[in-house]
XYZ file of C-alpha atoms in Angstrom:
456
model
C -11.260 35.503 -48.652
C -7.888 34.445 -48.396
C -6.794 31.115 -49.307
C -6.243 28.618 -46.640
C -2.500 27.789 -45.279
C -1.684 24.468 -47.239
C -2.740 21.357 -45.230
C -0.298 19.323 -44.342
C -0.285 15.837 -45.785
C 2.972 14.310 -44.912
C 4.439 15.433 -41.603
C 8.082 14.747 -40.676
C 9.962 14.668 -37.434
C 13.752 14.652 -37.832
C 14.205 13.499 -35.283
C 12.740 9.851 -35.978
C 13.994 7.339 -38.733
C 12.008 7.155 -42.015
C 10.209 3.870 -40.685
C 9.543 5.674 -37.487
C 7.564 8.791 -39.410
C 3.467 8.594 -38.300
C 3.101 8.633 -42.229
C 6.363 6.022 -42.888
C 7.776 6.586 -45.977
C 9.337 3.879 -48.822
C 11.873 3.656 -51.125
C 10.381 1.725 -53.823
C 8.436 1.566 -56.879
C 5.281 -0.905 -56.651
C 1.649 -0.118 -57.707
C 0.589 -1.928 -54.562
C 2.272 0.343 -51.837
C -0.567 1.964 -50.534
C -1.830 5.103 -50.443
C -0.853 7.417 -47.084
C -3.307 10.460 -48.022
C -5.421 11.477 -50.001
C -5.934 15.148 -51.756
C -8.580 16.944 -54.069
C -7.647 19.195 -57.306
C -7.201 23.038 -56.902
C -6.195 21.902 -53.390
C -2.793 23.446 -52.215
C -1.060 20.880 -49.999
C 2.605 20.482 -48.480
C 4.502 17.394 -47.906
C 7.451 17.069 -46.150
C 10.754 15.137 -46.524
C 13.566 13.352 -45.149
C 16.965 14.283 -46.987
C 17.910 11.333 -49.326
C 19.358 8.747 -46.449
C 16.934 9.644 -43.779
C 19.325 11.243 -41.902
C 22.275 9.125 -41.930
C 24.781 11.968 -43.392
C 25.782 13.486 -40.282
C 27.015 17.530 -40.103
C 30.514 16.788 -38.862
C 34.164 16.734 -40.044
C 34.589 13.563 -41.608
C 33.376 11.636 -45.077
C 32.818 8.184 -43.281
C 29.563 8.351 -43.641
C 29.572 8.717 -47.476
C 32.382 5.795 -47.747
C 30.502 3.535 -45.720
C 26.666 4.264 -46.808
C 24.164 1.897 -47.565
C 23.060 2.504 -50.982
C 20.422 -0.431 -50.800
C 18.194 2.441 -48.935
C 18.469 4.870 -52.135
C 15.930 6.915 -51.687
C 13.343 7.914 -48.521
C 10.149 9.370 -50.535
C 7.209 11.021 -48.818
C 3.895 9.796 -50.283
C 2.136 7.919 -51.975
C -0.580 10.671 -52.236
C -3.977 9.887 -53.806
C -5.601 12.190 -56.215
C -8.966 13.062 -56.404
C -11.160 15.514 -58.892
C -13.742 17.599 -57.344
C -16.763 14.853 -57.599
C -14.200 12.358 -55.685
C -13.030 10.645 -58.910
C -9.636 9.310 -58.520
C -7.184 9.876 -61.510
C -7.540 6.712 -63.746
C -4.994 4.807 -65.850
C -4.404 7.375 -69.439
C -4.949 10.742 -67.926
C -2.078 13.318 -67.239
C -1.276 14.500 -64.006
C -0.332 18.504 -63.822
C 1.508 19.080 -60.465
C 2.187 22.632 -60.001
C 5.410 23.638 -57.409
C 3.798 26.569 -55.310
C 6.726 26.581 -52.645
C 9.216 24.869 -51.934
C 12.612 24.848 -49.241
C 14.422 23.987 -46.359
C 12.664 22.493 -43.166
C 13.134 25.065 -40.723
C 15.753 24.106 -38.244
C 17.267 22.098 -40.642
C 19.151 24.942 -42.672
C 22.407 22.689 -44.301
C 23.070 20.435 -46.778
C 25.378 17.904 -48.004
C 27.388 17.502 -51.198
C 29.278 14.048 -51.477
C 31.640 11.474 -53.473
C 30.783 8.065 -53.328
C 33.744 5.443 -53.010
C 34.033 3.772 -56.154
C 33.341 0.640 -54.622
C 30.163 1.847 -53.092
C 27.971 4.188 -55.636
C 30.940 5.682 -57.619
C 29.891 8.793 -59.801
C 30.548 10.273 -63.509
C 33.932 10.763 -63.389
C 34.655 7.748 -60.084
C 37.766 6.696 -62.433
C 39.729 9.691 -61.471
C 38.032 10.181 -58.114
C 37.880 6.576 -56.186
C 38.077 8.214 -52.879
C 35.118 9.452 -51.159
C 34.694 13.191 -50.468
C 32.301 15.427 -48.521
C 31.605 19.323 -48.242
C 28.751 20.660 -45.826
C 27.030 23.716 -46.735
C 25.314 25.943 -44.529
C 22.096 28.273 -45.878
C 21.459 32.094 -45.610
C 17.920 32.961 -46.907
C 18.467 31.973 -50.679
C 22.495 31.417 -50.931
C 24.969 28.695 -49.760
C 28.312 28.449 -48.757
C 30.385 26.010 -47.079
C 33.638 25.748 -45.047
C 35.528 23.386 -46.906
C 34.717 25.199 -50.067
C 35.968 28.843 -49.292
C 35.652 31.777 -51.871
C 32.448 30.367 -53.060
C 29.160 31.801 -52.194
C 25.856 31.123 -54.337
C 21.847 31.270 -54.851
C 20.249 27.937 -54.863
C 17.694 26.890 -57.153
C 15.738 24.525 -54.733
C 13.752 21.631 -56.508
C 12.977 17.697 -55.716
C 15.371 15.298 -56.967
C 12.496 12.969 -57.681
C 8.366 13.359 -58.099
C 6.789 10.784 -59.818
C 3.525 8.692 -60.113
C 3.202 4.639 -59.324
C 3.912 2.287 -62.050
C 1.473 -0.472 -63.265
C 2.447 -3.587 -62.744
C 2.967 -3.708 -67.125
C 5.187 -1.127 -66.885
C 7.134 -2.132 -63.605
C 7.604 -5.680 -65.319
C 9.284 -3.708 -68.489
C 11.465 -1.698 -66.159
C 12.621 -4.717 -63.831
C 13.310 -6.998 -67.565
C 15.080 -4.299 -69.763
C 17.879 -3.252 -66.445
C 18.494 -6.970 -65.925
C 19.583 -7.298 -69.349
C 21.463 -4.199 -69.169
C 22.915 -5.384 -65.789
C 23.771 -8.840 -67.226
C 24.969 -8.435 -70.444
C 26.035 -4.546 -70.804
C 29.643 -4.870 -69.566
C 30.143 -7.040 -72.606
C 27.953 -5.199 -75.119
C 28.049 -1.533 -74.239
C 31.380 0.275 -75.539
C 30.436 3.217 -73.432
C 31.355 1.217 -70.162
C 34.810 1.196 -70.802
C 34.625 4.536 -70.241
C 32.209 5.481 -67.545
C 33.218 3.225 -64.665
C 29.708 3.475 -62.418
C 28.845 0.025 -61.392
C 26.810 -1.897 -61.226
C 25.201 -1.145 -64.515
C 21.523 -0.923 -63.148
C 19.933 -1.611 -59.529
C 17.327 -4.475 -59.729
C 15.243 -5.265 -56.809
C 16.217 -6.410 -54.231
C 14.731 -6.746 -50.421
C 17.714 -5.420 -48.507
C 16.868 -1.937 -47.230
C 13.584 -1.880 -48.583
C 10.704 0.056 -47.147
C 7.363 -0.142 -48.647
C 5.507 2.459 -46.180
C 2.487 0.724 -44.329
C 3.403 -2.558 -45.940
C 4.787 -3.969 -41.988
C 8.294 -5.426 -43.089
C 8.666 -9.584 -43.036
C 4.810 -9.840 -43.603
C 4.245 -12.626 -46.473
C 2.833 -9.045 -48.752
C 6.508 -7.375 -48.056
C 8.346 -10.318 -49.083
C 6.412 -10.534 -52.501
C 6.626 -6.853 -53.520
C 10.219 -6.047 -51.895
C 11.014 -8.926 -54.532
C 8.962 -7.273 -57.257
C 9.480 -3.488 -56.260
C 11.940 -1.027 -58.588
C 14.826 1.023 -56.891
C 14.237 4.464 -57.059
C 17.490 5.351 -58.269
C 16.725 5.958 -62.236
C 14.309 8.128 -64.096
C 11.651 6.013 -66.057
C 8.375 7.114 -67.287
C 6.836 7.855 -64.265
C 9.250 10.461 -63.674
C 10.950 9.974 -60.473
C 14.828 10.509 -60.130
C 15.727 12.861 -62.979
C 17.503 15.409 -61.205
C 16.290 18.573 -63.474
C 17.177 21.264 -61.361
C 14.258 23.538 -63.034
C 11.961 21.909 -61.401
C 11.702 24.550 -58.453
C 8.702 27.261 -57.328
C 6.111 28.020 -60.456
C 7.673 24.995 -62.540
C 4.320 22.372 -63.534
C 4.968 18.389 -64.303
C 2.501 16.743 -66.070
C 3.200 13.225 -65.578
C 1.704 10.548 -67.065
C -0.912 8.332 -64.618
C -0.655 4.114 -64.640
C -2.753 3.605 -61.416
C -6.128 4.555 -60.187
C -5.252 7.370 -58.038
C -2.083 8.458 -59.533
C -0.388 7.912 -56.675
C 2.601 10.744 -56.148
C 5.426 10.327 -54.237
C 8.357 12.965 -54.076
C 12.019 13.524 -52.399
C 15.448 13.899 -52.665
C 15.311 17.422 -51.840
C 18.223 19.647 -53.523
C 19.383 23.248 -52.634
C 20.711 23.602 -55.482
C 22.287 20.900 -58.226
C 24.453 21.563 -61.574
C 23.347 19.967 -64.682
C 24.044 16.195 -64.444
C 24.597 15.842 -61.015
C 28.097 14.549 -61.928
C 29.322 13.582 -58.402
C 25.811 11.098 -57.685
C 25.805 12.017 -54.430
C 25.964 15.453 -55.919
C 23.432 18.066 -54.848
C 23.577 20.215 -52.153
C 21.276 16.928 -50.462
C 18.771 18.329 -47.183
C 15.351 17.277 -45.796
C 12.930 20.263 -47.170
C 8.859 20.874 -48.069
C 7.286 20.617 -51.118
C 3.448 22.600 -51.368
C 1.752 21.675 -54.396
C -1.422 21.491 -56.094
C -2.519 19.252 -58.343
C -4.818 19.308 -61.863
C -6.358 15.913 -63.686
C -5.978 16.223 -67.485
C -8.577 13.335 -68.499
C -7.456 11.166 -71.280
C -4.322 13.465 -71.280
C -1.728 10.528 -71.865
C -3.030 9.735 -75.083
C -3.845 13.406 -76.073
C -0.672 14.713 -75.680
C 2.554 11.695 -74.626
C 3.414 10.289 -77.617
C 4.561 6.838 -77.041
C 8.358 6.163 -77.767
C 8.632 2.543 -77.864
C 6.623 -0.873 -78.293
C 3.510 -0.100 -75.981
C 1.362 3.170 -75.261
C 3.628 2.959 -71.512
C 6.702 3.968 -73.278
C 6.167 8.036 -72.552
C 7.985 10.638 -70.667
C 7.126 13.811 -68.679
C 7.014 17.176 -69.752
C 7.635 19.924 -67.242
C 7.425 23.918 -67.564
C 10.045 26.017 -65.874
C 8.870 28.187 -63.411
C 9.890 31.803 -63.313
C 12.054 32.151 -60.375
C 16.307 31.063 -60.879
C 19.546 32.820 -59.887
C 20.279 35.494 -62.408
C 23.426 35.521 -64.023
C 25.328 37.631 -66.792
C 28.623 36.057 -67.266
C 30.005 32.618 -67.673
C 32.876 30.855 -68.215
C 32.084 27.776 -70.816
C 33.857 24.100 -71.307
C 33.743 22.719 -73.868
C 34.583 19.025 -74.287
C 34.397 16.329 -77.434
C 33.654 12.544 -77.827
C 37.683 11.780 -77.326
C 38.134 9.785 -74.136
C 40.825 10.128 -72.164
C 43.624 7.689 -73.849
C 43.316 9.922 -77.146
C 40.334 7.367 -78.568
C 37.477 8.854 -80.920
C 33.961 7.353 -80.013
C 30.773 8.231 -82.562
C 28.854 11.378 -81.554
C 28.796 10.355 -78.013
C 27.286 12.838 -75.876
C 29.019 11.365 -72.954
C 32.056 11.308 -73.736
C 31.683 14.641 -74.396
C 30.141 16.243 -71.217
C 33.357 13.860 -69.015
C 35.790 15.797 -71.274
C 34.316 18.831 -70.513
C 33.985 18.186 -66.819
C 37.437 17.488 -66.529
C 38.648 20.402 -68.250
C 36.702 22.710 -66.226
C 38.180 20.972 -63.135
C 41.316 20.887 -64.292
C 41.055 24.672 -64.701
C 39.741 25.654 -61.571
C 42.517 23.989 -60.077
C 44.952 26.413 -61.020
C 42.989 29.052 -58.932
C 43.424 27.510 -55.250
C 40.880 24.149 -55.084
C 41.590 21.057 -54.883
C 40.587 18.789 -58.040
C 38.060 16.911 -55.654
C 36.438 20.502 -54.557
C 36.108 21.612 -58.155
C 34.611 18.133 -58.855
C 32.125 18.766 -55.578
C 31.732 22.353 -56.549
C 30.307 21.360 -60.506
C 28.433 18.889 -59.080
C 26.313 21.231 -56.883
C 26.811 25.070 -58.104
C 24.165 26.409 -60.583
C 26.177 25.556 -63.842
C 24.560 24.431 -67.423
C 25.482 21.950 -69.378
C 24.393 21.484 -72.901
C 24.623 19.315 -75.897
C 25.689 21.939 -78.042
C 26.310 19.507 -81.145
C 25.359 15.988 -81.848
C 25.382 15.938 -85.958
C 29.150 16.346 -87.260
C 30.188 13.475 -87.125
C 32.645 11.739 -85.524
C 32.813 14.266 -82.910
C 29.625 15.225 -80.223
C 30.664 18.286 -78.769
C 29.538 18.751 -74.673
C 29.380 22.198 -73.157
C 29.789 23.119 -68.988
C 29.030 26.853 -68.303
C 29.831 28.174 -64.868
C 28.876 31.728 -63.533
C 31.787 33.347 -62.550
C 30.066 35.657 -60.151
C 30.160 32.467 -57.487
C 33.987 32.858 -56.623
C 35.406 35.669 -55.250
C 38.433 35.893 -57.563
C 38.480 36.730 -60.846
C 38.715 32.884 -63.197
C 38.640 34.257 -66.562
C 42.299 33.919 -68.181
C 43.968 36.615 -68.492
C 47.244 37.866 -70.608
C 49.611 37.743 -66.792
C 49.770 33.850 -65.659
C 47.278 32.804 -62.870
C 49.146 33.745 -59.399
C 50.548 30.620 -57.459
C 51.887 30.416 -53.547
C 50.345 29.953 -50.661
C 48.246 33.008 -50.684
C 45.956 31.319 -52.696
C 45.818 27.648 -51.830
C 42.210 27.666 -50.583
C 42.489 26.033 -47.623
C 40.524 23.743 -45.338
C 39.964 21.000 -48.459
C 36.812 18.856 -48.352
C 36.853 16.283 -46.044
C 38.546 12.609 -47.417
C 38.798 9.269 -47.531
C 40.908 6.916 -48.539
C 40.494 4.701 -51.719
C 41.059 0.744 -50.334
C 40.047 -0.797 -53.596
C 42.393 -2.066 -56.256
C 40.620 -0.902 -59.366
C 43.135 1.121 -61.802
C 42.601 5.252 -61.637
C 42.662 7.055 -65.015
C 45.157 10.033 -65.166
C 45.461 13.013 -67.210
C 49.614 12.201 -68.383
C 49.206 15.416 -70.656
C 48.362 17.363 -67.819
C 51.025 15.827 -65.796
C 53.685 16.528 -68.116
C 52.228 20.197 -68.562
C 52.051 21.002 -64.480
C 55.396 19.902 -64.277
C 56.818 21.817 -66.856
């Protein structure tokens, strides 16, 4: 016989706000948000999703929305879902949790997505020095490829995948997260070099209670107050998974992810059309509500069998994932490469970062000269199917950062060539993104090089 259609565990109505869901969904971390259903292994089930903000990035003609968001909301997850074995034993504390992506993609009816620029003031981004302002391109879907008005000449295949899927912490491991970001948040302005250099504030996101939803958990109930106090923003990866962004993670890819509470507990969201490596604008997938149908496998034990712990306790692991075998194709790229030299001419020590911004900003610089505006090349790497890669982190002092982009995306050939790139008006790609303006005071690093160089 034929399999069954995947029941549906996690119904959405877009129509109604993320509290408003019959299943509502949360935005936290917390071993003690309960359970909203409950699933067997070998089971094929589908849960759907809000996009990020539960809505509140409107399809319209102005970036408003993205100035003026509240980031204290970061992010809507469907879930948590309980996981049972075939005899009804919940997945325990030490065992692995294999979720396999059977299908994935849009919610029908709800074909478009968002790519954005946060205000510096308000969520910032990799490279928010040079781009205070915030920025926003809509995208509109056709079967497997994207395009969008304020991006023209640029037409691509997405590689769909959740933005975040991750177990529950235990209350051990959420007390090591919440201790080692306040130090970071406290001190790391003063102790971290790197911050002089990548301007993202604030350093980490520590609970807090404002915009917190903890699904069942009725809001103002003595219970709410004691875990929105306790409960870790979604916004970082951590060993449960959650908010690492690997775009690979699409249809056939597995995550086996390590279990800390009885029932695993699996909660997933942040649904992406299609993301580059590093999500470099933060707000910087093509963002859209969307379905996830998995199925699920309990590796007994699996933790300590195969997640070797990096750091002081047997919590300190990490995921592993296998890529499934469905991506874009491509045969030719264009490649950036960038080194650990910031931006005022000053070496740092192998410093991967550094790296990857110099590269960034020499592919955007670059694209430039072909029609876009610096702020749709920075949308455009955030949110096209480019690689990045760490292609050297041993010669020393220098870390050298790749960015690959496929050059069958534009419509115009990119690659240089021995006549100079054509300029006029016949190829000043035109509408722009939509903008704001930047009302903050805080300095904006420029390029003076590439100044003097455009104007001579």
């Amino acid at each position: 016989m034929a399999p069954p259609t995947p029941r549906l565990v996690v119904p959405i109505e877009l129509k109604k706000k993320p509290w408003e869901q019959k299943l509502p969904l949360h935005n936290r971390w917390h071993p003690h948000i309960p359970y909203v259903a409950e699933v067997n292994t070998g089971e094929v089930f589908r849960i759907e999703m809000v996009d990020w903000t539960g809505g509140a990035i409107k399809d319209d003609n102005s970036a408003m929305d993205i100035k003026l968001l509240d980031l204290s909301i970061t992010h809507y997850l469907s879930g948590p879902i309980r996981i049972i074995d075939s005899d009804g034993i919940a997945a325990k504390p030490g065992d692995v949790l294999a979720v396999e992506i059977c299908n994935l993609g849009p919610l029908a009816g709800d074909e478009w997505g968002y790519t954005g620029i946060f205000d510096r003031e308000n969520g910032g981004g990799f490279l928010t020095d040079h781009f205070p302002s915030a920025a926003k391109a809509i995208w509109y879907f056709e079967g497997i490829y994207a395009h969008s008005p304020q991006i023209p000449g640029v037409r691509f295949p997405g590689l769909t995948h959740p933005g975040i899927i991750g177990t529950a912490p235990s209350m051990e491991l959420l007390n090591i997260w919440n201790e080692r970001e306040r130090l970071v948040e406290e001190n790391g302005v003063k102790s971290l070099k790197l911050c002089e250099v990548l301007h993202s504030r604030p350093l980490a996101n520590l609970p807090s209670t404002k915009g917190c939803h903890l699904g069942k958990i009725p809001k103002g109930t003595v219970e709410w107050e004691k875990i929105a106090k306790e409960a870790a923003r979604t916004i970082p990866g951590r060993e449960n998974g959650g908010n690492c962004d690997i775009k690979n993670l699409s249809k056939g890819s597995k995550i086996y992810l390590p279990v800390f509470v009885e029932g695993a507990n699996l909660s997933t969201g942040d649904m992406h059309f299609s993301q580059g490596d590093g999500e470099i604008s933060f707000c910087g997938a093509i963002e859209m509500s969307g379905f996830l149908e998995l199925k699920c496998e309990i590796i007994r034990g699996g933790m300590r069998e195969y997640l070797t712990p990096m750091g002081p306790t047997p919590l300190h692991v990490n995921p592993i994932f296998e890529i499934g075998p469905v991506e874009p194709r491509f045969s030719e790229w264009l490649v950036f490469e960038g080194i650990s030299v910031d931006e005022s001419g000053r070496q740092h020590f192998l410093d991967a970062s550094v790296a990857y911004k110099r590269a960034i900003l020499n592919a955007i610089d670059y694209l430039s000269k072909f029609g876009y505006s610096k702020e749709q090349a920075y949308i455009l790497l955030s949110c096209c199917p480019c690689e990045g890669r760490i292609s050297g982190i041993v010669d020393s002092p220098n870390a050298c950062a790749t960015l690959a982009i496929p050059t069958a995306i534009f419509d115009q050939d990119i690659r240089p060539k021995s006549s100079k790139v054509q300029v006029g008006p016949r190829l000043v790609k035109t509408p722009d993104v939509f903008k704001c303006t930047y009302d903050g005071n805080l300095p904006t690093t420029m390029n003076l090089s590439a100044a003097f160089h455009d104007s001579n």
